[in-house]
mmCIF file of C-alpha atoms and ligand atoms in Angstrom:
data_model
loop_
_atom_site.group_PDB
_atom_site.id
_atom_site.type_symbol
_atom_site.label_atom_id
_atom_site.label_comp_id
_atom_site.label_asym_id
_atom_site.label_seq_id
_atom_site.Cartn_x
_atom_site.Cartn_y
_atom_site.Cartn_z
ATOM 1 C CA UNK A 4 6.235 69.620 19.246
ATOM 2 C CA UNK A 5 9.283 71.818 19.548
ATOM 3 C CA UNK A 6 11.227 72.038 16.330
ATOM 4 C CA UNK A 7 14.980 71.955 16.547
ATOM 5 C CA UNK A 8 16.341 74.311 13.934
ATOM 6 C CA UNK A 9 19.592 72.663 13.166
ATOM 7 C CA UNK A 10 21.230 73.574 9.903
ATOM 8 C CA UNK A 11 22.779 71.213 7.451
ATOM 9 C CA UNK A 12 25.501 71.388 4.858
ATOM 10 C CA UNK A 13 24.010 70.449 1.477
ATOM 11 C CA UNK A 14 27.364 69.141 0.297
ATOM 12 C CA UNK A 15 28.775 67.066 3.147
ATOM 13 C CA UNK A 16 25.520 66.710 5.092
ATOM 14 C CA UNK A 17 27.113 67.848 8.348
ATOM 15 C CA UNK A 18 24.820 69.126 11.086
ATOM 16 C CA UNK A 19 25.411 72.570 12.572
ATOM 17 C CA UNK A 20 24.100 74.749 15.362
ATOM 18 C CA UNK A 21 21.363 77.162 14.172
ATOM 19 C CA UNK A 22 23.565 80.254 14.467
ATOM 20 C CA UNK A 23 26.170 78.872 12.070
ATOM 21 C CA UNK A 24 25.768 80.050 8.483
ATOM 22 C CA UNK A 25 28.523 78.355 6.568
ATOM 23 C CA UNK A 26 30.083 74.940 6.362
ATOM 24 C CA UNK A 27 33.744 75.637 7.011
ATOM 25 C CA UNK A 28 34.740 72.513 5.135
ATOM 26 C CA UNK A 29 32.811 73.162 1.923
ATOM 27 C CA UNK A 30 32.466 76.990 1.984
ATOM 28 C CA UNK A 31 28.754 76.838 1.229
ATOM 29 C CA UNK A 32 25.785 78.310 3.051
ATOM 30 C CA UNK A 33 23.869 75.871 5.185
ATOM 31 C CA UNK A 34 20.280 74.893 4.549
ATOM 32 C CA UNK A 35 17.728 75.208 7.317
ATOM 33 C CA UNK A 36 16.635 71.648 7.375
ATOM 34 C CA UNK A 37 17.037 68.380 5.665
ATOM 35 C CA UNK A 38 14.338 67.957 3.048
ATOM 36 C CA UNK A 39 11.898 65.356 4.266
ATOM 37 C CA UNK A 40 11.350 63.404 1.074
ATOM 38 C CA UNK A 41 14.816 63.182 -0.413
ATOM 39 C CA UNK A 42 17.976 62.576 1.585
ATOM 40 C CA UNK A 43 20.348 65.462 0.955
ATOM 41 C CA UNK A 44 23.030 63.274 -0.516
ATOM 42 C CA UNK A 45 20.607 62.143 -3.200
ATOM 43 C CA UNK A 46 19.705 65.638 -4.355
ATOM 44 C CA UNK A 47 21.234 66.727 -7.626
ATOM 45 C CA UNK A 48 22.182 70.362 -6.988
ATOM 46 C CA UNK A 49 22.299 72.552 -10.069
ATOM 47 C CA UNK A 50 23.207 76.179 -10.555
ATOM 48 C CA UNK A 51 20.136 78.399 -10.957
ATOM 49 C CA UNK A 52 21.784 81.786 -11.095
ATOM 50 C CA UNK A 53 24.807 83.971 -10.447
ATOM 51 C CA UNK A 54 24.904 87.183 -8.494
ATOM 52 C CA UNK A 55 27.474 89.905 -8.138
ATOM 53 C CA UNK A 56 27.565 89.885 -4.381
ATOM 54 C CA UNK A 57 26.264 87.783 -1.575
ATOM 55 C CA UNK A 58 23.506 90.250 -0.745
ATOM 56 C CA UNK A 59 21.810 89.556 -4.086
ATOM 57 C CA UNK A 60 22.234 85.855 -3.637
ATOM 58 C CA UNK A 61 20.545 86.099 -0.286
ATOM 59 C CA UNK A 62 17.703 88.151 -1.755
ATOM 60 C CA UNK A 63 17.130 85.379 -4.263
ATOM 61 C CA UNK A 64 17.446 82.788 -1.536
ATOM 62 C CA UNK A 65 14.786 84.509 0.506
ATOM 63 C CA UNK A 66 12.379 84.351 -2.425
ATOM 64 C CA UNK A 67 13.123 80.669 -2.878
ATOM 65 C CA UNK A 68 12.687 80.007 0.830
ATOM 66 C CA UNK A 69 9.287 81.688 0.679
ATOM 67 C CA UNK A 70 8.400 79.231 -2.059
ATOM 68 C CA UNK A 71 9.747 76.232 -0.160
ATOM 69 C CA UNK A 72 12.637 75.671 -2.524
ATOM 70 C CA UNK A 73 15.819 74.578 -0.760
ATOM 71 C CA UNK A 74 18.974 76.331 -1.901
ATOM 72 C CA UNK A 75 22.514 77.183 -1.004
ATOM 73 C CA UNK A 76 24.966 79.827 -2.081
ATOM 74 C CA UNK A 77 28.525 79.218 -3.074
ATOM 75 C CA UNK A 78 31.315 81.658 -3.677
ATOM 76 C CA UNK A 79 35.042 81.361 -3.991
ATOM 77 C CA UNK A 80 35.204 84.404 -1.795
ATOM 78 C CA UNK A 81 33.524 82.849 1.208
ATOM 79 C CA UNK A 82 35.918 82.507 4.050
ATOM 80 C CA UNK A 83 35.797 80.306 7.069
ATOM 81 C CA UNK A 84 35.273 83.359 9.248
ATOM 82 C CA UNK A 85 31.526 83.523 9.668
ATOM 83 C CA UNK A 86 31.359 87.295 9.982
ATOM 84 C CA UNK A 87 33.291 87.962 6.793
ATOM 85 C CA UNK A 88 31.238 88.042 3.638
ATOM 86 C CA UNK A 89 32.105 88.931 0.068
ATOM 87 C CA UNK A 90 29.410 91.620 -0.149
ATOM 88 C CA UNK A 91 31.924 94.377 -0.647
ATOM 89 C CA UNK A 92 34.389 92.443 -2.712
ATOM 90 C CA UNK A 93 34.241 93.843 -6.264
ATOM 91 C CA UNK A 94 33.510 91.182 -8.800
ATOM 92 C CA UNK A 95 32.703 88.534 -6.237
ATOM 93 C CA UNK A 96 30.326 86.125 -7.903
ATOM 94 C CA UNK A 97 27.930 84.164 -5.768
ATOM 95 C CA UNK A 98 26.331 81.124 -7.309
ATOM 96 C CA UNK A 99 22.924 79.920 -6.281
ATOM 97 C CA UNK A 100 22.301 76.185 -6.254
ATOM 98 C CA UNK A 101 18.909 74.498 -6.102
ATOM 99 C CA UNK A 102 17.770 70.894 -6.487
ATOM 100 C CA UNK A 103 17.484 69.937 -10.129
ATOM 101 C CA UNK A 104 13.750 69.337 -9.778
ATOM 102 C CA UNK A 105 13.194 72.942 -8.665
ATOM 103 C CA UNK A 106 15.517 74.610 -11.161
ATOM 104 C CA UNK A 107 12.936 75.918 -13.614
ATOM 105 C CA UNK A 108 10.670 77.253 -10.898
ATOM 106 C CA UNK A 109 13.643 78.829 -9.138
ATOM 107 C CA UNK A 110 14.862 80.536 -12.305
ATOM 108 C CA UNK A 111 11.431 82.065 -12.864
ATOM 109 C CA UNK A 112 11.266 83.300 -9.294
ATOM 110 C CA UNK A 113 14.677 84.952 -9.301
ATOM 111 C CA UNK A 114 14.553 86.238 -12.867
ATOM 112 C CA UNK A 115 14.369 89.855 -11.766
ATOM 113 C CA UNK A 116 17.353 89.626 -9.435
ATOM 114 C CA UNK A 117 19.671 87.525 -11.541
ATOM 115 C CA UNK A 118 22.248 89.390 -13.537
HETATM 116 ZN ZN1 ZN B 13 30.072 70.785 4.233
#
């Protein structure tokens, strides 16, 4: 069975083409797929860490993805232009959000990156 890799906004639940990275309405990174068990709008997203730059947030996200923990990144510095990122913006803080149920596990996993 061919899997369609649509992405979803964890905040407004909108569906996006796979190449899109951000929800332009909510300024959050999209998640790869809707979790099977829990509808996205029923997930309680909590902050699991803060990073000084999107690149660190994405490093943490990669670790979480490898452990099957859904996540998204949020930053006030995200813009609606998909190719602009706050990586080089001094002091840009990126917040990592995970479902409440996965928070403790996520914090352990990203302990070495978090600052
Ligand atoms: Zn959205």
